[in-house]
Coordinates of C-alpha atoms and ligand atoms in Angstrom, one line a residue:
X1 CA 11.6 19.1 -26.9
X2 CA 13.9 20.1 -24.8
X3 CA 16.1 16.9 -22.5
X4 CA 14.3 15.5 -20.0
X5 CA 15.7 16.0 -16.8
X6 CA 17.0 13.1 -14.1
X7 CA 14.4 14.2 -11.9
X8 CA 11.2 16.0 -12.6
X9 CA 10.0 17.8 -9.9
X10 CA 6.7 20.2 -9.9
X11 CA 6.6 23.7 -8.7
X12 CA 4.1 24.7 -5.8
X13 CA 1.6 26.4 -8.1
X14 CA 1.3 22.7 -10.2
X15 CA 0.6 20.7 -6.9
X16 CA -2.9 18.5 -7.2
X17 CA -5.3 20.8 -4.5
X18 CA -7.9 17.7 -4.3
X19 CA -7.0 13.8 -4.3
X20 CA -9.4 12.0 -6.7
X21 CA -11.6 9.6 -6.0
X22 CA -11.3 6.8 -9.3
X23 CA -14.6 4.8 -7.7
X24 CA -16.7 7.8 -8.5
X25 CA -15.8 7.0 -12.6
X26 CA -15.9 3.4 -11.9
X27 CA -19.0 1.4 -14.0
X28 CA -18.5 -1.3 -12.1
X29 CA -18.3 0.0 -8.4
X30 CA -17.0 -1.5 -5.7
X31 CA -18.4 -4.0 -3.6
X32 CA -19.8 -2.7 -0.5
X33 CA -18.8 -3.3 3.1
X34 CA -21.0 -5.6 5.2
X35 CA -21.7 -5.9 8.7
X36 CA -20.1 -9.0 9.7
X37 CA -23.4 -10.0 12.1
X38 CA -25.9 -9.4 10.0
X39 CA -24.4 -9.1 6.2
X40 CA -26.0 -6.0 6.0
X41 CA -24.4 -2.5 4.0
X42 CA -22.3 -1.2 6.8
X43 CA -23.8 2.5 7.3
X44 CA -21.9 5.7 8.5
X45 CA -23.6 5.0 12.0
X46 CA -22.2 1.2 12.1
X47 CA -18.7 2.4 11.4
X48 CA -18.7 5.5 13.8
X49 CA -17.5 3.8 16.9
X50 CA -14.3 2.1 14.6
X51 CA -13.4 4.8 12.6
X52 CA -13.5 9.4 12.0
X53 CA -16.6 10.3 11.3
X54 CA -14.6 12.8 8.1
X55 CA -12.7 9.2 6.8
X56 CA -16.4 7.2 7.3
X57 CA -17.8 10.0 4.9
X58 CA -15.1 9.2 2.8
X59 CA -14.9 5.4 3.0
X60 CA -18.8 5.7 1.4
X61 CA -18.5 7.7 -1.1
X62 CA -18.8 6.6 -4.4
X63 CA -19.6 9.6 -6.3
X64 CA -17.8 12.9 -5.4
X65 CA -14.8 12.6 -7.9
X66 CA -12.4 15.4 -6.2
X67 CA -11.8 15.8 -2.5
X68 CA -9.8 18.8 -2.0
X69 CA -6.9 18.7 0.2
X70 CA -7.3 20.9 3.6
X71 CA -5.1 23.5 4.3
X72 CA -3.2 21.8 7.3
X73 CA -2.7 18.8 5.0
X74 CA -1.1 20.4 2.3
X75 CA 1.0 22.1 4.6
X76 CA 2.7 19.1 5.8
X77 CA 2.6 17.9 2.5
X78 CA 4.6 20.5 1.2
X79 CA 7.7 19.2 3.9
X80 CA 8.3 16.3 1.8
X81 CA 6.7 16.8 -1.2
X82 CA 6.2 16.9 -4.3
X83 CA 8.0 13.6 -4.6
X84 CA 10.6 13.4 -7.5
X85 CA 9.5 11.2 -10.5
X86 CA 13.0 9.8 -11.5
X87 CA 14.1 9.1 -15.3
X88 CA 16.5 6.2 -14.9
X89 CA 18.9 6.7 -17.2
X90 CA 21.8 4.8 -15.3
X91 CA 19.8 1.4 -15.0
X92 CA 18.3 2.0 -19.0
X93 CA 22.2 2.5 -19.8
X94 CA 23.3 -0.9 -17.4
X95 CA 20.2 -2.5 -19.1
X96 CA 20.9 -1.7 -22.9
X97 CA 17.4 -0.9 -23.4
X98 CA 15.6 0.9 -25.9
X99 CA 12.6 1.3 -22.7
X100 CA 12.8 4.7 -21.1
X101 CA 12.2 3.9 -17.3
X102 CA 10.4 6.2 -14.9
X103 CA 9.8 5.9 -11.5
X104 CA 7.9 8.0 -8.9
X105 CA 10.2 8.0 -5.9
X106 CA 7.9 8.0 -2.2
X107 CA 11.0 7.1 -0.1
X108 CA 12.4 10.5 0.8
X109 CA 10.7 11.6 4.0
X110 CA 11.7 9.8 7.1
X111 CA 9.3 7.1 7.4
X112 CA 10.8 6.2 4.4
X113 CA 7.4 5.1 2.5
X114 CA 4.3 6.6 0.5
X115 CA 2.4 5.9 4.2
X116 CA 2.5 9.2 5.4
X117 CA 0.2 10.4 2.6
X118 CA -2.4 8.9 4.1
X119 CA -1.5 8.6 7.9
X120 CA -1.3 12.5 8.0
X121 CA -4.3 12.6 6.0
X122 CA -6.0 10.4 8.8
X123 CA -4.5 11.8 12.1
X124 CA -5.9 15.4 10.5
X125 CA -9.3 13.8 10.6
X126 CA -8.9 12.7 13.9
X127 CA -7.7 15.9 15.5
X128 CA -10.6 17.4 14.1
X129 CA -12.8 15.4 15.7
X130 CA -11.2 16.3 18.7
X131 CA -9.9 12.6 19.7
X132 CA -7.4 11.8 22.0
X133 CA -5.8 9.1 20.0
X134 CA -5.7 6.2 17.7
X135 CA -5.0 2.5 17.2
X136 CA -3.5 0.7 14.3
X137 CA -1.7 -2.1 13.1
X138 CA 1.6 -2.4 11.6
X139 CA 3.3 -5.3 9.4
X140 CA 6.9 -4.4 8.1
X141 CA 7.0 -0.8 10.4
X142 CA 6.4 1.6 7.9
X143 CA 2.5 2.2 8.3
X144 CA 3.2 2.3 12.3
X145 CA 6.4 4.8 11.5
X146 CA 4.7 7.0 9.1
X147 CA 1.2 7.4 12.0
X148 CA 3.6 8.0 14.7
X149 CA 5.1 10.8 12.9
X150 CA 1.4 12.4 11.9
X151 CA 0.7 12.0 15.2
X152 CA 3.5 13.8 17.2
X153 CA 2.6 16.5 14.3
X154 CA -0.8 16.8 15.4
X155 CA -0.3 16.1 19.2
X156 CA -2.0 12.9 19.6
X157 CA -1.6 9.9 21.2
X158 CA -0.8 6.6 18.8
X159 CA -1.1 2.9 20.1
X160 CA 0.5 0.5 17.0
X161 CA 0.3 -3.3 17.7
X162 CA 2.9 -4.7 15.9
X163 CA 3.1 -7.8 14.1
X164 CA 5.2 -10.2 16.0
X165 CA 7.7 -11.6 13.8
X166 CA 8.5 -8.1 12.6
X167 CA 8.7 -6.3 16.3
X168 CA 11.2 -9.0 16.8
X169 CA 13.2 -8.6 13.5
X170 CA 12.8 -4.9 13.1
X171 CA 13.8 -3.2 16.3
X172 CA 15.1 -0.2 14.7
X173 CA 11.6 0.5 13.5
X174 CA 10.3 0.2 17.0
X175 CA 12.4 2.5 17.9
X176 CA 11.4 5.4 15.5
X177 CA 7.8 4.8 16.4
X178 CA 8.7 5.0 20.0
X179 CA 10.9 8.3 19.2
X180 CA 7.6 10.0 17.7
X181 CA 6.0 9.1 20.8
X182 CA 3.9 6.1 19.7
X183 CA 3.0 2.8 22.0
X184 CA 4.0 0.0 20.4
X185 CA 2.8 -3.7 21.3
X186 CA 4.2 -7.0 19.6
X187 CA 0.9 -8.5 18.4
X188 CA -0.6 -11.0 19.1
X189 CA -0.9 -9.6 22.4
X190 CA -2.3 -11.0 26.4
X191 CA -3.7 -7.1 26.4
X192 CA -6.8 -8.2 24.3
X193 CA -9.6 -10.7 24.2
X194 CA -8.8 -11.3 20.6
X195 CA -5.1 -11.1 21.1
X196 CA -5.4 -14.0 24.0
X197 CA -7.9 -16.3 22.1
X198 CA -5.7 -16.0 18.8
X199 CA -2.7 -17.0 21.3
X200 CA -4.8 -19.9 22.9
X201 CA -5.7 -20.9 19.4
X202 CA -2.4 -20.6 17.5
X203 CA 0.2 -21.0 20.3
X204 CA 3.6 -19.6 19.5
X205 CA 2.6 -17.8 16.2
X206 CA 4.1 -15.3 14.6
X207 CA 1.3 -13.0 14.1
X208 CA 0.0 -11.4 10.7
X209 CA -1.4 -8.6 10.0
X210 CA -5.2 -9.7 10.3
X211 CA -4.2 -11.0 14.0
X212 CA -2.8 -6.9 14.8
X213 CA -5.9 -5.2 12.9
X214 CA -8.4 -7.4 15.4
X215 CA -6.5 -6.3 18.5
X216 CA -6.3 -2.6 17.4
X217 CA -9.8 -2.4 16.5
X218 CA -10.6 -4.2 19.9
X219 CA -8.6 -1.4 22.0
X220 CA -10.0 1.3 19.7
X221 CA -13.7 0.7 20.3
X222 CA -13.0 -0.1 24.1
X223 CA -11.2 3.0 24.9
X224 CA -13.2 6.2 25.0
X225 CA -11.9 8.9 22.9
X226 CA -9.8 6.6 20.3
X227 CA -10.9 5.6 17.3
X228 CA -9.2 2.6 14.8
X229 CA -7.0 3.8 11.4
X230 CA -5.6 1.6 9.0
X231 CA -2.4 2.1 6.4
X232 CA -3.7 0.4 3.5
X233 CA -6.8 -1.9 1.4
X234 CA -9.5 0.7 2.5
X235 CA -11.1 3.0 -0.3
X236 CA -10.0 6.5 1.8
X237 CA -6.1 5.2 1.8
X238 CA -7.1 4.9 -1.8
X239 CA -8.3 8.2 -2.0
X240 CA -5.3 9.9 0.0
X241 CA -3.0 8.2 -2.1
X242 CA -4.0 9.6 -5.2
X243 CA -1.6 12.3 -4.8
X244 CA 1.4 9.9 -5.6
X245 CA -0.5 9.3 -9.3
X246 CA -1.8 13.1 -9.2
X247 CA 1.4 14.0 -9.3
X248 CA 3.2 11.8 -11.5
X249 CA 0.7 12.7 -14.5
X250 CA 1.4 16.2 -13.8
X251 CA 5.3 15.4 -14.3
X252 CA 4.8 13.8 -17.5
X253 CA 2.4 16.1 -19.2
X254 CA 4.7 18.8 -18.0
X255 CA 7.3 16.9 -20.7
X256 CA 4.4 15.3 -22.8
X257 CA 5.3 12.0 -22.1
X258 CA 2.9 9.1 -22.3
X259 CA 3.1 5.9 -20.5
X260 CA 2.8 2.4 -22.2
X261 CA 3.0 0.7 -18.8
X262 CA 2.1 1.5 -15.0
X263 CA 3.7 -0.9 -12.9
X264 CA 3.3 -1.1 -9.2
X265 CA 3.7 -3.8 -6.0
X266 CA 0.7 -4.8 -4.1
X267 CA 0.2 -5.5 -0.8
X268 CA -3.2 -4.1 0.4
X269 CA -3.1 -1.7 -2.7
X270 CA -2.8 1.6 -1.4
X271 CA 0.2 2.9 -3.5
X272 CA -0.8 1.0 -7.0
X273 CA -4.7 2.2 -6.1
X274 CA -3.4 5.9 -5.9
X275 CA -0.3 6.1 -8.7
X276 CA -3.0 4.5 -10.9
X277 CA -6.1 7.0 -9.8
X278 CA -6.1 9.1 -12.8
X279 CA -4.5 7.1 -15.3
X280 CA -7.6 4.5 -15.2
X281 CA -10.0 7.6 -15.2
X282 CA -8.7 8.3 -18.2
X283 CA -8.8 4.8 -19.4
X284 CA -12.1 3.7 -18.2
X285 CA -13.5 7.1 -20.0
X286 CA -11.6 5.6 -23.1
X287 CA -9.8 8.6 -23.5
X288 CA -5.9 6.6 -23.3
X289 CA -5.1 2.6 -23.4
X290 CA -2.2 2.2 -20.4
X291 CA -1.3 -1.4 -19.5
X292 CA -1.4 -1.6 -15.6
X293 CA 0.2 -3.8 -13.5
X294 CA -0.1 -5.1 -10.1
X295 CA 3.2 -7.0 -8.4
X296 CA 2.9 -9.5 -5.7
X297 CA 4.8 -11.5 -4.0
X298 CA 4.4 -15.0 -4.7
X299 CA 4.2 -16.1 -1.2
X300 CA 1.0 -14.2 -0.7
X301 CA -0.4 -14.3 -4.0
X302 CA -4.1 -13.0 -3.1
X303 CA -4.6 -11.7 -7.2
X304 CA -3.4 -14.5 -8.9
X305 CA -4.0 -17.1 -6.7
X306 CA -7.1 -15.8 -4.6
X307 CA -10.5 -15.7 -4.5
X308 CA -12.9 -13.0 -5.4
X309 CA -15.7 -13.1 -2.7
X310 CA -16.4 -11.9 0.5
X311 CA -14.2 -12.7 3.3
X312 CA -13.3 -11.5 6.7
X313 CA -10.5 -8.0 7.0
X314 CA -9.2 -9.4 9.6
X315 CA -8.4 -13.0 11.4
X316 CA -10.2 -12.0 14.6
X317 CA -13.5 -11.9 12.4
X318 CA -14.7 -8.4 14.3
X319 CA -14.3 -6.4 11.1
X320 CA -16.8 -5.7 8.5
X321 CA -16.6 -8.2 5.4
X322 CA -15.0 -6.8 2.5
X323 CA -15.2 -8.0 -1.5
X324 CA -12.0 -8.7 -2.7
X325 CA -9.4 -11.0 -3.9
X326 CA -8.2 -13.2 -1.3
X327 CA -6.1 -15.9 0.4
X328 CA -9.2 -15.9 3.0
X329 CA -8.6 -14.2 6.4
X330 CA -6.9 -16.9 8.4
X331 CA -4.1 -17.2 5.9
X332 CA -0.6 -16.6 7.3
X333 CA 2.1 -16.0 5.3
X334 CA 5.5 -17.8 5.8
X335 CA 7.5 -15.9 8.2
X336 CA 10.6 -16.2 6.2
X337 CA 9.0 -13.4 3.9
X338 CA 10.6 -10.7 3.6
X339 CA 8.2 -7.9 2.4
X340 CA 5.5 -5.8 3.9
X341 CA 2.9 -7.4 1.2
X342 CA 1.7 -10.2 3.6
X343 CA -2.1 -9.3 3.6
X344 CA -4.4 -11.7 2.9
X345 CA -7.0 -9.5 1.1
X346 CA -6.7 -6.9 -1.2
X347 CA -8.5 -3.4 -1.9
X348 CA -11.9 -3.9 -3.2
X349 CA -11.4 -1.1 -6.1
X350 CA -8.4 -3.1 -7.1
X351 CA -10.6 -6.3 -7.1
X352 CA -13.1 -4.8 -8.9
X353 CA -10.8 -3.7 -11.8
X354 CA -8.7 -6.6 -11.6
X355 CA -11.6 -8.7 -12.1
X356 CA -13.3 -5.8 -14.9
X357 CA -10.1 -6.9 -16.9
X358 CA -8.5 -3.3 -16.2
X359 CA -5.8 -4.1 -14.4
X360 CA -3.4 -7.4 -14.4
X361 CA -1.3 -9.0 -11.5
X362 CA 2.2 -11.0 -12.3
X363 CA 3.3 -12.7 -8.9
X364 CA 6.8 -13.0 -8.3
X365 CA 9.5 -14.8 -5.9
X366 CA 11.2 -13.3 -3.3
X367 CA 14.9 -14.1 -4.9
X368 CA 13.9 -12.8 -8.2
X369 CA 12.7 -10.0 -6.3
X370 CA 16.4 -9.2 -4.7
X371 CA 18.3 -9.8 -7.4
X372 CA 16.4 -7.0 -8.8
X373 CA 16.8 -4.7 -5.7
X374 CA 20.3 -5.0 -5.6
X375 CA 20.6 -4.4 -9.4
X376 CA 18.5 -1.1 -9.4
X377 CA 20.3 0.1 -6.2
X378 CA 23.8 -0.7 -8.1
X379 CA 23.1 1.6 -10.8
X380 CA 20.7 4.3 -9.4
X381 CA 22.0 4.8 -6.0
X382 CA 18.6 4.8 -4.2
X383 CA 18.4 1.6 -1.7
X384 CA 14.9 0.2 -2.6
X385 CA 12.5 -1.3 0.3
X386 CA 11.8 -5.3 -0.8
X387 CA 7.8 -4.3 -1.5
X388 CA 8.7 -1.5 -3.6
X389 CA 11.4 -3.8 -5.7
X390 CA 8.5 -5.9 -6.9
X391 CA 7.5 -3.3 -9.1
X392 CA 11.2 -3.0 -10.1
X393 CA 11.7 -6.7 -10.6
X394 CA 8.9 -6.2 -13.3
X395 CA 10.2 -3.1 -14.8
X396 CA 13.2 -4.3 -15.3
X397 CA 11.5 -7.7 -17.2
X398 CA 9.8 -5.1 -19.4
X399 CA 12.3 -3.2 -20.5
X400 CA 14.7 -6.5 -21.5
X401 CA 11.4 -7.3 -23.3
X402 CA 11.7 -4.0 -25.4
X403 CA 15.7 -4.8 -26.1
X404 CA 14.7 -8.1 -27.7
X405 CA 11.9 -6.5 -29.9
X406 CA 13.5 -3.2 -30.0
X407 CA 10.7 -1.4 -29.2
X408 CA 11.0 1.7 -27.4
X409 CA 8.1 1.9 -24.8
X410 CA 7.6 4.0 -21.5
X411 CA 7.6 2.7 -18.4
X412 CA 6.3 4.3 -15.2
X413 CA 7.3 2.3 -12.1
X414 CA 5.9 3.4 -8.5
X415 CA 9.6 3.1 -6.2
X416 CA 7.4 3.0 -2.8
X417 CA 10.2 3.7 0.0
X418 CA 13.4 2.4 1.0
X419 CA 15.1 -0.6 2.8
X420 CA 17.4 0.6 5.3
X421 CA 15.2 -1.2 8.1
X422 CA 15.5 -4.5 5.7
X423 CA 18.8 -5.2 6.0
X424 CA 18.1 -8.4 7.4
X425 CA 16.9 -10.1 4.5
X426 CA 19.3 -8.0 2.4
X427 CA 21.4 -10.3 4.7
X428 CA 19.8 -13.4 3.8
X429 CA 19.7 -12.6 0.3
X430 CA 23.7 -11.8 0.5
X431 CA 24.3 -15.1 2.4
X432 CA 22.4 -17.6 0.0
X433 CA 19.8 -18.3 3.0
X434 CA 16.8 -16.5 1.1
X435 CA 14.4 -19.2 0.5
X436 CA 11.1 -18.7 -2.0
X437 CA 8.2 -20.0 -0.4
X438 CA 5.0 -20.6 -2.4
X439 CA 1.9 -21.9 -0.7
X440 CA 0.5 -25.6 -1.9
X441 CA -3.3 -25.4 -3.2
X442 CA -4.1 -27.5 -0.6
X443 CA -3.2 -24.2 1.5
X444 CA -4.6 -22.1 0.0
X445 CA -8.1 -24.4 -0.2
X446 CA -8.1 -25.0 3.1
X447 CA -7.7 -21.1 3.7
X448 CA -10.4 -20.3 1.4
X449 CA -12.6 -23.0 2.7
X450 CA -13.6 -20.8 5.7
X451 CA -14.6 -17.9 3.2
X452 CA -18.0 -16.7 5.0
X453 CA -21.1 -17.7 3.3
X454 CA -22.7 -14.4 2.1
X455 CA -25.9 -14.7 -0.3
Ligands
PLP501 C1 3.2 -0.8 2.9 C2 4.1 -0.7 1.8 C3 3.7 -1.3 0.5 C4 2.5 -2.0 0.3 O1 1.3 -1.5 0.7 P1 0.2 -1.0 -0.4 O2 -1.0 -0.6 0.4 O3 -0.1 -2.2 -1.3 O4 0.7 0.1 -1.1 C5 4.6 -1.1 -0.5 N1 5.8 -0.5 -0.3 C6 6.2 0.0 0.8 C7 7.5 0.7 0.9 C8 5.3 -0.1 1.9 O5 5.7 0.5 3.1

């Protein structure tokens, strides 16, 4: 076999034509949505006014393994794509490990994250549909970044409420959105009933992400022609971001390499959900044993800490309910977090396979989590975004496992995007101020004691 290169990259002709669709090989599927009045299965006609009629046949559809990838899409795609999948030979060397290291690198296009996969996946629906525009949220920036972009592609208008810690913090990220044409609003907002009571309610917050999805949905379904898209935790996202694992399974049979471990951060789920897509087809059809593993941050630890029931998407309660793992929808994460993992909930595929036993979640601190950033940017070059250095904080655990017992396992790693826009708490890190915040129980019970009832 001949040596495997620093970076494997496909040709054109080996590009995946359809994203896959892991819930149509699930045994176990996942929970339904429910209408949050009556607890109800949300049908296509209940989610028209939120969401593209293309994404709402999507969202339902638990069956149709293959979805193939329009035309337009795969044009765009082909700007920044295929992404590299990276051996890292420098950090196995500065680790003195017998581990070989792979990661799938989503950072090079200039939203700097795996987002656009599914934001110009979505905006393409939209256009379609002929819509004027659409609303979203955005925690960290990069969801907001990478829909502004798909947006100015396809010429239509983008309104992003933006969490308000981070719209403070991150100014450099409004200003990209802004530069791609996008309206951005710190959230929550006087613009919206929800934004307002929220304020009324919870005077001087910081905002979360449930807080931004309620507002956006709210100006979605009240302005004609707009409909409401979201960057993460839904089933299409999922779907759409099966390219990233797609294509990393076509890098490695191209070398025959097999993993031993998948490793990936987890915020909502999008990235892990789609890297993972045809490696746990293959291992729910029994046909290859991969240990998975989902990072989060120890601050919002809705896996290993959370609560697998029904629960609210967002904190305005307009949403439909959603079965997952979670911190329960009025959660807020401390605002000293650095990350873009601050949702409450988590994808209901994931929580299905997590609680199937497929999948397992290790929580981490936010130090640890640096220290490992810093390390892997040291010896690889690539300056990794604080969600995406979960995974590496793992990966890098792993493989000084395999040095102790000398064994000489593979390690795929998703790198999701990079941290130029978090140099602030690079800062904080740097300066000794970085603290690690871990919620009480009590906070977390008193957060899950408002789950809805649901029978
Ligand atoms: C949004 C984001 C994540 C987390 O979102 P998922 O939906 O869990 O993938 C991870 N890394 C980066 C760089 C992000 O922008």
């Amino acid at each position: 076999m001949e040596q495997i290169p620093y970076k494997i990259y496909l040709q054109e002709n080996e590009m995946p034509r359809a994203w896959y669709n892991l819930r149509a090989d699930m045994k176990n599927k996942p929970a339904p949505l429910l209408h949050p009045g009556t607890h109800q299965p949300m049908t296509a006609a209940d989610l028209a006014p939120v969401f593209c009629d293309e994404l709402i046949a999507q969202e339902l559809d638990d069956q149709t393994a293959y979805f193939p990838i329009p035309q337009e899409i795969n044009d765009f795609y082909k700007m920044y794509r295929p992404s590299p999948l990276v051996r890292a030979y420098c950090l196995e060397k500065a680790l003195d490990t017998p581990a070989k290291i792979y990661y799938k690198f989503e950072g090079n296009n200039t939203s700097g994250s795996h987002k656009l996969n599914s934001a110009i996946a979505q905006a393409y629906y939209a256009k379609k549909q002929g819509l004027k525009g659409v609303t979203t949220e955005t925690g960290a920036g990069q969801w907001g970044t990478a829909l502004s972009m798909a947006c100015s592609y396809f010429g239509l208008d983008c309104k992003v409420y933006m969490v308000k810690v981070s719209y403070e913090q991150k100014p450099f990220r409004r200003e990209v959105m802004r530069t791609y044409g996008a309206d951005v609003t710190p959230s929550p907002s006087t613009k919206t009933e929800v934004g307002r009571r929220i304020l009324a309610e919870h005077p001087g917050t910081t905002g979360s992400l449930g807080c931004a999805i309620s507002e956006a949905v709210e100006v979605a379904t009240g302005t004609p022609g707009y409909r409401y898209v979201l960057g993460s935790v839904l089933n299409q996202v999922l779907l759409h971001q099966s390219i990233i694992g797609l294509e990393t399974e076509a890098a490695l049979k191209k070398y025959g390499i097999t993993p031993d471990v998948i490793i990936g951060c987890a915020g909502g789920g999008s990235n892990l959900g789609g890297l993972i897509a045809p490696f746990m087809r293959d291992k729910i059809k029994g046909k290859a044993d991969y240990r998975i593993v989902a990072v989060e941050p120890a601050s919002c630890p809705s896996f290993t800490r959370g609560k697998y029931a029904y629960d609210f998407c967002d904190t305005g309660k307009v949403c439909p309910l959603a079965k997952m793992y979670t911190l329960g929808s009025g959660f807020i994460p401390a605002p000293n977090h650095a990350g873009g993992l601050r949702y409450h909930g988590m994808s209901s595929t994931l929580s299905q396979l997590y609680d199937d036993g497929l999948l397992e979640a290790i929580s981490v601190p936010q130090t640890e989590v640096f220290q490992a950033a810093e390390r892997f940017a040291r010896v690889e070059g690539i300056l990794p975004a604080p969600e995406s250095s979960h995974a590496i904080k793992v990966a890098i655990d792993e493989a000084l496992r395999c040095k102790e017992t000398g064994e000489a396992k593979t390690i795929v790693f998703g790198l999701t995007g990079t941290g130029y826009f978090d140099m602030v708490a690079y800062e904080k890190f740097h300066d000794g101020k970085m603290s690690d915040y871990i919620p009480t129980d009590e906070e977390l019970e008193r957060s899950l004691k408002n789950l809805p009832v649901v029978d």
